[in-house]
Amino acid sequence: MDSISTSTLLITLVLLILFSAFFSSSETGMMSLNRYRLRHLAQSKHSAARRVEKLLERPDNLLGLILIGNNLVNILASAIATVVCIRLFGDLGVAVATFGLTIVVLIFGEVTPKTLAAMYPEKVAYPASIVLKFLMVPLYPFVQLMNGITGLLLKLLHLKPGGDHNLSSDELRTIVNEAGNLIPQHHQDMLLSILDLDKVQVEDIMVPRSDIYAIDINDDWKVIVRKLIHSPHTKVLLYRDNIDDVVGFLHARDALRLLAKEQFNKSSLLRAVKEIYFIPEGTPLNVQMAKFQRNKERIGLIVDEYGDIQGLVTLDDILEEIVGDFTTSMAPAPSDEIHPQPDGTFLVEGGVSIRELNKEMEWHLPTDGPRTLNGLILEYLEDLPQPNISMRLAGYPIEIVEVEQNMVKLARIMPAWYQPTSDEE
């Protein structure tokens, strides 16, 4: 290099630092791209996105190319800087070149370009892909050689390159939650509800057996007719004496058809009932929705391991878990079972679902045991309480207000932030 002028070496050094900045920013920009947006753009025939996706098909080759280029220009820059500094500073030139070039490369060749690339990955990666694709052709043998040596070293260390790049359901939830304004809030709620279907079981949303609107076929005929007329549902469950002895579901249109033919009597009603579809207790909602679809059913009775009926669930109930309430439910809405009081407490009916109570009030009562508030209180006390009994359950002060028919009918719940007035103290 003795024959090359100092000014020429300085210009070459500046160019090498610019090349270093290019390779550093290319690496960060390529690795920071949103892969799902990139895939969408590539499928939309975006030329730059398709070029980048092609390079990223073999990230080991891409990284090998970038590292070869980056290290090559940095080492060459170090040699030129040493020559220039020796000419300018004599024996101190080596030290000046070492510390000076380190600072320059860190600022202008590493930190600044990588920060910009992380902030604007598409603006960096798409133009850079043109140069990288061109450089891949002449440098491909060196890239393969380096990757081969690296692979051999990993094999000697009993390590395997690569990994699982599939997203888990929890990672999908994070993506949906962080979508912000890109996805409307209602759509985010629906997507999260779909992801949570496997965590919710049919008994979490069922209509309990005590709330099922059903007709005893052994009742007087006038009582049966009156109940059919006042039924709030198009399908009514028929049973004999006890709801565990179910007959089947009667559709309102079948009853009207019999009435039109003047064949409206008990025997014709029994012939018109549909076969019962039973659902095992503990079935996840996503599994049950698929079974409803496969068996072409819309309603079923939930039974426990002994065959006793626990409740009723419909396809509409599962869909409402995803999109929110949109039909008239057999059970009262949580708001109808939660009564705010002037003092900031809430009178809550014992039959309310704990899951729905937590969802509406943003509370954190335990949901890994009983399904209702009454069941939760009874499990905690291990006895049937008397009115005016108070307790603290999961951090929430609860007072028993009304007990009837061996169950807590009404309880007063104080929110976690509740502070009693001086009169209450």
PDB file of C-alpha atoms in Angstrom, residues 76-331:
ATOM      1  CA  LEU A  76      -9.858  -4.624   5.262  1.00  0.00           C
ATOM      2  CA  ALA A  77     -10.890  -1.338   6.901  1.00  0.00           C
ATOM      3  CA  SER A  78      -8.751  -2.216   9.937  1.00  0.00           C
ATOM      4  CA  ALA A  79      -5.691  -2.821   7.740  1.00  0.00           C
ATOM      5  CA  ILE A  80      -6.143   0.440   5.804  1.00  0.00           C
ATOM      6  CA  ALA A  81      -6.766   2.436   9.002  1.00  0.00           C
ATOM      7  CA  THR A  82      -3.544   1.065  10.499  1.00  0.00           C
ATOM      8  CA  VAL A  83      -1.510   2.103   7.438  1.00  0.00           C
ATOM      9  CA  VAL A  84      -3.050   5.597   7.408  1.00  0.00           C
ATOM     10  CA  CYS A  85      -2.514   6.164  11.139  1.00  0.00           C
ATOM     11  CA  ILE A  86       1.106   4.974  11.004  1.00  0.00           C
ATOM     12  CA  ARG A  87       1.752   7.517   8.233  1.00  0.00           C
ATOM     13  CA  LEU A  88       0.111  10.297  10.261  1.00  0.00           C
ATOM     14  CA  PHE A  89       1.121   9.440  13.853  1.00  0.00           C
ATOM     15  CA  GLY A  90       4.165   7.204  13.543  1.00  0.00           C
ATOM     16  CA  ASP A  91       4.541   4.505  16.191  1.00  0.00           C
ATOM     17  CA  LEU A  92       1.329   5.623  17.930  1.00  0.00           C
ATOM     18  CA  GLY A  93      -0.575   4.889  14.719  1.00  0.00           C
ATOM     19  CA  VAL A  94      -1.422   1.302  15.670  1.00  0.00           C
ATOM     20  CA  ALA A  95      -3.079   2.356  18.947  1.00  0.00           C
ATOM     21  CA  VAL A  96      -4.871   5.289  17.280  1.00  0.00           C
ATOM     22  CA  ALA A  97      -6.135   3.028  14.480  1.00  0.00           C
ATOM     23  CA  THR A  98      -7.367   0.374  16.930  1.00  0.00           C
ATOM     24  CA  PHE A  99      -9.355   2.652  19.237  1.00  0.00           C
ATOM     25  CA  GLY A 100     -10.394   5.158  16.592  1.00  0.00           C
ATOM     26  CA  LEU A 101     -11.684   2.597  14.098  1.00  0.00           C
ATOM     27  CA  THR A 102     -13.487   0.719  16.869  1.00  0.00           C
ATOM     28  CA  ILE A 103     -15.480   3.836  17.786  1.00  0.00           C
ATOM     29  CA  VAL A 104     -16.157   4.748  14.150  1.00  0.00           C
ATOM     30  CA  VAL A 105     -17.296   1.236  13.208  1.00  0.00           C
ATOM     31  CA  LEU A 106     -19.500   0.926  16.295  1.00  0.00           C
ATOM     32  CA  ILE A 107     -21.244   4.253  15.660  1.00  0.00           C
ATOM     33  CA  PHE A 108     -21.428   4.376  11.866  1.00  0.00           C
ATOM     34  CA  GLY A 109     -21.097   0.725  10.915  1.00  0.00           C
ATOM     35  CA  GLU A 110     -23.087  -1.073  13.622  1.00  0.00           C
ATOM     36  CA  VAL A 111     -25.286   0.771  16.131  1.00  0.00           C
ATOM     37  CA  THR A 112     -26.739   3.520  13.925  1.00  0.00           C
ATOM     38  CA  PRO A 113     -27.545   1.388  10.855  1.00  0.00           C
ATOM     39  CA  LYS A 114     -28.900  -1.480  12.951  1.00  0.00           C
ATOM     40  CA  THR A 115     -31.124   0.886  14.929  1.00  0.00           C
ATOM     41  CA  LEU A 116     -32.504   2.405  11.728  1.00  0.00           C
ATOM     42  CA  ALA A 117     -33.048  -1.061  10.247  1.00  0.00           C
ATOM     43  CA  ALA A 118     -34.909  -2.227  13.354  1.00  0.00           C
ATOM     44  CA  MET A 119     -37.174   0.843  13.136  1.00  0.00           C
ATOM     45  CA  TYR A 120     -37.804   0.571   9.377  1.00  0.00           C
ATOM     46  CA  PRO A 121     -37.102  -3.059   8.405  1.00  0.00           C
ATOM     47  CA  GLU A 122     -39.036  -3.026   5.128  1.00  0.00           C
ATOM     48  CA  LYS A 123     -37.392   0.177   3.876  1.00  0.00           C
ATOM     49  CA  VAL A 124     -33.976  -1.376   4.522  1.00  0.00           C
ATOM     50  CA  ALA A 125     -34.539  -5.034   3.636  1.00  0.00           C
ATOM     51  CA  TYR A 126     -36.330  -4.611   0.310  1.00  0.00           C
ATOM     52  CA  PRO A 127     -33.624  -2.470  -1.425  1.00  0.00           C
ATOM     53  CA  ALA A 128     -30.824  -4.445   0.243  1.00  0.00           C
ATOM     54  CA  SER A 129     -32.213  -7.701  -1.136  1.00  0.00           C
ATOM     55  CA  ILE A 130     -31.269  -6.581  -4.661  1.00  0.00           C
ATOM     56  CA  VAL A 131     -27.561  -6.308  -3.728  1.00  0.00           C
ATOM     57  CA  LEU A 132     -27.621  -9.458  -1.573  1.00  0.00           C
ATOM     58  CA  LYS A 133     -29.206 -11.504  -4.327  1.00  0.00           C
ATOM     59  CA  PHE A 134     -26.482 -10.298  -6.725  1.00  0.00           C
ATOM     60  CA  LEU A 135     -23.654 -11.055  -4.231  1.00  0.00           C
ATOM     61  CA  MET A 136     -25.050 -14.522  -3.490  1.00  0.00           C
ATOM     62  CA  VAL A 137     -24.000 -15.763  -6.942  1.00  0.00           C
ATOM     63  CA  PRO A 138     -20.195 -15.214  -6.746  1.00  0.00           C
ATOM     64  CA  LEU A 139     -19.932 -15.815  -2.991  1.00  0.00           C
ATOM     65  CA  TYR A 140     -22.174 -18.920  -2.902  1.00  0.00           C
ATOM     66  CA  PRO A 141     -19.268 -21.435  -2.779  1.00  0.00           C
ATOM     67  CA  PHE A 142     -17.722 -19.616   0.192  1.00  0.00           C
ATOM     68  CA  VAL A 143     -21.106 -19.457   1.938  1.00  0.00           C
ATOM     69  CA  GLN A 144     -21.595 -23.208   1.466  1.00  0.00           C
ATOM     70  CA  LEU A 145     -18.088 -23.932   2.701  1.00  0.00           C
ATOM     71  CA  MET A 146     -18.597 -21.850   5.844  1.00  0.00           C
ATOM     72  CA  ASN A 147     -22.020 -23.411   6.514  1.00  0.00           C
ATOM     73  CA  GLY A 148     -20.538 -26.870   6.026  1.00  0.00           C
ATOM     74  CA  ILE A 149     -17.790 -26.231   8.570  1.00  0.00           C
ATOM     75  CA  THR A 150     -20.309 -24.721  10.992  1.00  0.00           C
ATOM     76  CA  GLY A 151     -22.639 -27.701  10.573  1.00  0.00           C
ATOM     77  CA  LEU A 152     -19.763 -30.095  11.250  1.00  0.00           C
ATOM     78  CA  LEU A 153     -18.846 -28.266  14.460  1.00  0.00           C
ATOM     79  CA  LEU A 154     -22.463 -28.365  15.626  1.00  0.00           C
ATOM     80  CA  LYS A 155     -22.623 -32.065  14.867  1.00  0.00           C
ATOM     81  CA  LEU A 156     -19.477 -32.667  16.936  1.00  0.00           C
ATOM     82  CA  LEU A 157     -21.184 -30.805  19.805  1.00  0.00           C
ATOM     83  CA  HIS A 158     -24.327 -32.953  19.316  1.00  0.00           C
ATOM     84  CA  LEU A 159     -26.418 -29.887  18.454  1.00  0.00           C
ATOM     85  CA  LYS A 160     -29.025 -29.736  15.719  1.00  0.00           C
ATOM     86  CA  PRO A 161     -29.710 -26.479  13.871  1.00  0.00           C
ATOM     87  CA  GLY A 162     -33.251 -25.254  13.430  1.00  0.00           C
ATOM     88  CA  GLY A 163     -36.267 -25.413  15.712  1.00  0.00           C
ATOM     89  CA  ASP A 164     -40.019 -25.229  15.975  1.00  0.00           C
ATOM     90  CA  HIS A 165     -41.254 -22.075  14.279  1.00  0.00           C
ATOM     91  CA  ASN A 166     -44.975 -22.813  14.730  1.00  0.00           C
ATOM     92  CA  LEU A 167     -46.944 -20.421  16.901  1.00  0.00           C
ATOM     93  CA  SER A 168     -48.574 -21.712  20.069  1.00  0.00           C
ATOM     94  CA  SER A 169     -52.065 -20.612  21.094  1.00  0.00           C
ATOM     95  CA  ASP A 170     -50.573 -18.353  23.788  1.00  0.00           C
ATOM     96  CA  GLU A 171     -48.333 -16.687  21.199  1.00  0.00           C
ATOM     97  CA  LEU A 172     -51.351 -16.192  18.929  1.00  0.00           C
ATOM     98  CA  ARG A 173     -53.179 -14.523  21.835  1.00  0.00           C
ATOM     99  CA  THR A 174     -50.251 -12.140  22.269  1.00  0.00           C
ATOM    100  CA  ILE A 175     -50.304 -11.274  18.563  1.00  0.00           C
ATOM    101  CA  VAL A 176     -54.054 -10.581  18.674  1.00  0.00           C
ATOM    102  CA  ASN A 177     -53.733  -8.488  21.847  1.00  0.00           C
ATOM    103  CA  GLU A 178     -50.919  -6.430  20.356  1.00  0.00           C
ATOM    104  CA  ALA A 179     -52.727  -5.851  17.060  1.00  0.00           C
ATOM    105  CA  GLY A 180     -54.110  -2.593  18.472  1.00  0.00           C
ATOM    106  CA  ASN A 181     -56.074  -0.562  15.964  1.00  0.00           C
ATOM    107  CA  LEU A 182     -55.252  -2.989  13.163  1.00  0.00           C
ATOM    108  CA  ILE A 183     -58.093  -5.236  14.363  1.00  0.00           C
ATOM    109  CA  PRO A 184     -61.345  -3.790  15.798  1.00  0.00           C
ATOM    110  CA  GLN A 185     -61.815  -4.537  19.492  1.00  0.00           C
ATOM    111  CA  HIS A 186     -64.915  -6.671  18.861  1.00  0.00           C
ATOM    112  CA  HIS A 187     -63.015  -8.795  16.359  1.00  0.00           C
ATOM    113  CA  GLN A 188     -60.126  -9.164  18.816  1.00  0.00           C
ATOM    114  CA  ASP A 189     -62.566 -10.415  21.460  1.00  0.00           C
ATOM    115  CA  MET A 190     -63.985 -12.935  18.999  1.00  0.00           C
ATOM    116  CA  LEU A 191     -60.550 -14.248  18.030  1.00  0.00           C
ATOM    117  CA  LEU A 192     -59.501 -14.584  21.671  1.00  0.00           C
ATOM    118  CA  SER A 193     -62.760 -16.379  22.454  1.00  0.00           C
ATOM    119  CA  ILE A 194     -62.082 -18.882  19.672  1.00  0.00           C
ATOM    120  CA  LEU A 195     -58.597 -19.528  21.077  1.00  0.00           C
ATOM    121  CA  ASP A 196     -60.109 -20.049  24.547  1.00  0.00           C
ATOM    122  CA  LEU A 197     -62.728 -22.605  23.447  1.00  0.00           C
ATOM    123  CA  ASP A 198     -60.448 -25.504  24.344  1.00  0.00           C
ATOM    124  CA  LYS A 199     -60.169 -24.167  27.914  1.00  0.00           C
ATOM    125  CA  VAL A 200     -63.942 -23.969  28.470  1.00  0.00           C
ATOM    126  CA  GLN A 201     -66.068 -27.050  29.095  1.00  0.00           C
ATOM    127  CA  VAL A 202     -69.744 -27.559  28.296  1.00  0.00           C
ATOM    128  CA  GLU A 203     -70.764 -27.376  31.952  1.00  0.00           C
ATOM    129  CA  ASP A 204     -69.283 -23.859  32.133  1.00  0.00           C
ATOM    130  CA  ILE A 205     -71.998 -22.542  29.805  1.00  0.00           C
ATOM    131  CA  MET A 206     -74.801 -25.074  30.304  1.00  0.00           C
ATOM    132  CA  VAL A 207     -78.271 -24.331  31.575  1.00  0.00           C
ATOM    133  CA  PRO A 208     -78.384 -26.184  34.935  1.00  0.00           C
ATOM    134  CA  ARG A 209     -80.980 -28.931  35.220  1.00  0.00           C
ATOM    135  CA  SER A 210     -82.961 -26.861  37.737  1.00  0.00           C
ATOM    136  CA  ASP A 211     -83.375 -24.099  35.123  1.00  0.00           C
ATOM    137  CA  ILE A 212     -84.290 -26.295  32.148  1.00  0.00           C
ATOM    138  CA  TYR A 213     -87.759 -25.521  30.805  1.00  0.00           C
ATOM    139  CA  ALA A 214     -89.276 -29.003  30.572  1.00  0.00           C
ATOM    140  CA  ILE A 215     -92.748 -30.599  30.605  1.00  0.00           C
ATOM    141  CA  ASP A 216     -93.798 -33.715  32.482  1.00  0.00           C
ATOM    142  CA  ILE A 217     -95.712 -35.795  29.946  1.00  0.00           C
ATOM    143  CA  ASN A 218     -97.599 -37.448  32.852  1.00  0.00           C
ATOM    144  CA  ASP A 219     -99.163 -34.129  33.885  1.00  0.00           C
ATOM    145  CA  ASP A 220    -102.752 -33.295  33.159  1.00  0.00           C
ATOM    146  CA  TRP A 221    -103.314 -32.579  29.450  1.00  0.00           C
ATOM    147  CA  LYS A 222    -104.434 -29.004  30.148  1.00  0.00           C
ATOM    148  CA  VAL A 223    -101.219 -28.316  32.085  1.00  0.00           C
ATOM    149  CA  ILE A 224     -99.147 -29.698  29.207  1.00  0.00           C
ATOM    150  CA  VAL A 225    -100.976 -27.534  26.667  1.00  0.00           C
ATOM    151  CA  ARG A 226    -100.568 -24.448  28.834  1.00  0.00           C
ATOM    152  CA  LYS A 227     -96.841 -25.043  29.223  1.00  0.00           C
ATOM    153  CA  LEU A 228     -96.455 -25.599  25.488  1.00  0.00           C
ATOM    154  CA  ILE A 229     -98.273 -22.340  24.754  1.00  0.00           C
ATOM    155  CA  HIS A 230     -96.127 -20.372  27.207  1.00  0.00           C
ATOM    156  CA  SER A 231     -92.817 -22.007  26.249  1.00  0.00           C
ATOM    157  CA  PRO A 232     -90.121 -19.390  25.508  1.00  0.00           C
ATOM    158  CA  HIS A 233     -88.288 -21.835  23.241  1.00  0.00           C
ATOM    159  CA  THR A 234     -88.928 -23.583  19.948  1.00  0.00           C
ATOM    160  CA  LYS A 235     -87.745 -26.906  21.416  1.00  0.00           C
ATOM    161  CA  VAL A 236     -89.134 -28.213  24.699  1.00  0.00           C
ATOM    162  CA  LEU A 237     -87.832 -31.163  26.683  1.00  0.00           C
ATOM    163  CA  LEU A 238     -90.407 -33.818  27.637  1.00  0.00           C
ATOM    164  CA  TYR A 239     -89.907 -36.221  30.569  1.00  0.00           C
ATOM    165  CA  ARG A 240     -91.809 -38.694  32.752  1.00  0.00           C
ATOM    166  CA  ASP A 241     -92.158 -37.767  36.448  1.00  0.00           C
ATOM    167  CA  ASN A 242     -88.393 -37.054  36.836  1.00  0.00           C
ATOM    168  CA  ILE A 243     -86.140 -35.134  34.483  1.00  0.00           C
ATOM    169  CA  ASP A 244     -83.662 -38.028  34.501  1.00  0.00           C
ATOM    170  CA  ASP A 245     -86.344 -40.072  32.699  1.00  0.00           C
ATOM    171  CA  VAL A 246     -86.327 -37.953  29.555  1.00  0.00           C
ATOM    172  CA  VAL A 247     -88.525 -38.708  26.558  1.00  0.00           C
ATOM    173  CA  GLY A 248     -87.116 -36.334  23.958  1.00  0.00           C
ATOM    174  CA  PHE A 249     -87.342 -32.851  22.497  1.00  0.00           C
ATOM    175  CA  LEU A 250     -90.547 -31.598  20.929  1.00  0.00           C
ATOM    176  CA  HIS A 251     -90.249 -28.924  18.242  1.00  0.00           C
ATOM    177  CA  ALA A 252     -92.933 -26.230  18.180  1.00  0.00           C
ATOM    178  CA  ARG A 253     -93.547 -26.717  14.440  1.00  0.00           C
ATOM    179  CA  ASP A 254     -94.331 -30.397  15.023  1.00  0.00           C
ATOM    180  CA  ALA A 255     -96.877 -29.451  17.682  1.00  0.00           C
ATOM    181  CA  LEU A 256     -98.459 -26.924  15.304  1.00  0.00           C
ATOM    182  CA  ARG A 257     -98.600 -29.533  12.536  1.00  0.00           C
ATOM    183  CA  LEU A 258    -100.441 -31.937  14.852  1.00  0.00           C
ATOM    184  CA  LEU A 259    -102.784 -29.160  15.895  1.00  0.00           C
ATOM    185  CA  ALA A 260    -103.575 -28.374  12.260  1.00  0.00           C
ATOM    186  CA  LYS A 261    -104.359 -32.047  11.601  1.00  0.00           C
ATOM    187  CA  GLU A 262    -106.517 -32.196  14.748  1.00  0.00           C
ATOM    188  CA  GLN A 263    -104.230 -34.915  16.148  1.00  0.00           C
ATOM    189  CA  PHE A 264    -103.059 -32.901  19.142  1.00  0.00           C
ATOM    190  CA  ASN A 265    -102.906 -35.426  22.029  1.00  0.00           C
ATOM    191  CA  LYS A 266    -100.368 -37.148  24.277  1.00  0.00           C
ATOM    192  CA  SER A 267     -99.799 -40.168  22.049  1.00  0.00           C
ATOM    193  CA  SER A 268     -99.164 -38.012  18.969  1.00  0.00           C
ATOM    194  CA  LEU A 269     -96.811 -35.758  20.947  1.00  0.00           C
ATOM    195  CA  LEU A 270     -94.777 -38.788  22.034  1.00  0.00           C
ATOM    196  CA  ARG A 271     -94.497 -39.947  18.436  1.00  0.00           C
ATOM    197  CA  ALA A 272     -93.325 -36.459  17.361  1.00  0.00           C
ATOM    198  CA  VAL A 273     -90.442 -36.127  19.843  1.00  0.00           C
ATOM    199  CA  LYS A 274     -86.868 -36.202  18.591  1.00  0.00           C
ATOM    200  CA  GLU A 275     -84.182 -38.515  19.948  1.00  0.00           C
ATOM    201  CA  ILE A 276     -82.059 -37.089  22.775  1.00  0.00           C
ATOM    202  CA  TYR A 277     -78.451 -36.186  22.009  1.00  0.00           C
ATOM    203  CA  PHE A 278     -76.295 -36.723  25.095  1.00  0.00           C
ATOM    204  CA  ILE A 279     -73.017 -34.935  25.837  1.00  0.00           C
ATOM    205  CA  PRO A 280     -70.439 -36.255  28.346  1.00  0.00           C
ATOM    206  CA  GLU A 281     -69.558 -33.920  31.185  1.00  0.00           C
ATOM    207  CA  GLY A 282     -66.154 -32.245  30.753  1.00  0.00           C
ATOM    208  CA  THR A 283     -66.274 -31.973  26.942  1.00  0.00           C
ATOM    209  CA  PRO A 284     -64.341 -28.863  25.730  1.00  0.00           C
ATOM    210  CA  LEU A 285     -66.384 -26.385  23.687  1.00  0.00           C
ATOM    211  CA  ASN A 286     -64.223 -26.680  20.575  1.00  0.00           C
ATOM    212  CA  VAL A 287     -64.733 -30.466  20.579  1.00  0.00           C
ATOM    213  CA  GLN A 288     -68.463 -30.156  21.179  1.00  0.00           C
ATOM    214  CA  MET A 289     -68.918 -27.590  18.418  1.00  0.00           C
ATOM    215  CA  ALA A 290     -67.258 -29.998  15.984  1.00  0.00           C
ATOM    216  CA  LYS A 291     -69.529 -32.823  17.217  1.00  0.00           C
ATOM    217  CA  PHE A 292     -72.630 -30.669  16.770  1.00  0.00           C
ATOM    218  CA  GLN A 293     -71.548 -29.989  13.205  1.00  0.00           C
ATOM    219  CA  ARG A 294     -70.639 -33.605  12.434  1.00  0.00           C
ATOM    220  CA  ASN A 295     -73.848 -35.051  13.929  1.00  0.00           C
ATOM    221  CA  LYS A 296     -76.051 -32.255  12.563  1.00  0.00           C
ATOM    222  CA  GLU A 297     -77.344 -31.462  16.083  1.00  0.00           C
ATOM    223  CA  ARG A 298     -78.040 -28.140  17.770  1.00  0.00           C
ATOM    224  CA  ILE A 299     -79.003 -29.125  21.312  1.00  0.00           C
ATOM    225  CA  GLY A 300     -77.963 -31.771  23.812  1.00  0.00           C
ATOM    226  CA  LEU A 301     -78.229 -32.853  27.436  1.00  0.00           C
ATOM    227  CA  ILE A 302     -75.078 -33.032  29.556  1.00  0.00           C
ATOM    228  CA  VAL A 303     -74.713 -36.189  31.652  1.00  0.00           C
ATOM    229  CA  ASP A 304     -72.180 -37.110  34.329  1.00  0.00           C
ATOM    230  CA  GLU A 305     -70.348 -40.411  34.740  1.00  0.00           C
ATOM    231  CA  TYR A 306     -73.437 -41.969  36.352  1.00  0.00           C
ATOM    232  CA  GLY A 307     -75.745 -40.947  33.516  1.00  0.00           C
ATOM    233  CA  ASP A 308     -77.540 -38.282  35.558  1.00  0.00           C
ATOM    234  CA  ILE A 309     -78.542 -35.160  33.654  1.00  0.00           C
ATOM    235  CA  GLN A 310     -76.541 -32.092  34.717  1.00  0.00           C
ATOM    236  CA  GLY A 311     -77.805 -29.501  32.283  1.00  0.00           C
ATOM    237  CA  LEU A 312     -78.496 -28.507  28.712  1.00  0.00           C
ATOM    238  CA  VAL A 313     -76.329 -26.826  26.087  1.00  0.00           C
ATOM    239  CA  THR A 314     -77.084 -25.610  22.570  1.00  0.00           C
ATOM    240  CA  LEU A 315     -75.024 -24.647  19.563  1.00  0.00           C
ATOM    241  CA  ASP A 316     -76.203 -21.068  20.107  1.00  0.00           C
ATOM    242  CA  ASP A 317     -74.619 -21.106  23.584  1.00  0.00           C
ATOM    243  CA  ILE A 318     -71.241 -22.031  22.082  1.00  0.00           C
ATOM    244  CA  LEU A 319     -71.552 -19.400  19.335  1.00  0.00           C
ATOM    245  CA  GLU A 320     -72.382 -16.782  21.966  1.00  0.00           C
ATOM    246  CA  GLU A 321     -69.100 -17.639  23.669  1.00  0.00           C
ATOM    247  CA  ILE A 322     -67.408 -16.440  20.489  1.00  0.00           C
ATOM    248  CA  VAL A 323     -69.487 -13.492  19.279  1.00  0.00           C
ATOM    249  CA  GLY A 324     -71.301 -12.464  22.473  1.00  0.00           C
ATOM    250  CA  ASP A 325     -74.968 -12.642  23.385  1.00  0.00           C
ATOM    251  CA  PHE A 326     -77.304 -12.458  20.411  1.00  0.00           C
ATOM    252  CA  THR A 327     -80.236 -14.695  21.272  1.00  0.00           C
ATOM    253  CA  THR A 328     -82.684 -15.116  24.101  1.00  0.00           C
ATOM    254  CA  SER A 329     -80.986 -17.452  26.511  1.00  0.00           C
ATOM    255  CA  MET A 330     -82.709 -20.087  28.624  1.00  0.00           C
ATOM    256  CA  ALA A 331     -80.860 -18.787  31.671  1.00  0.00           C
TER     257      ALA A 331
END
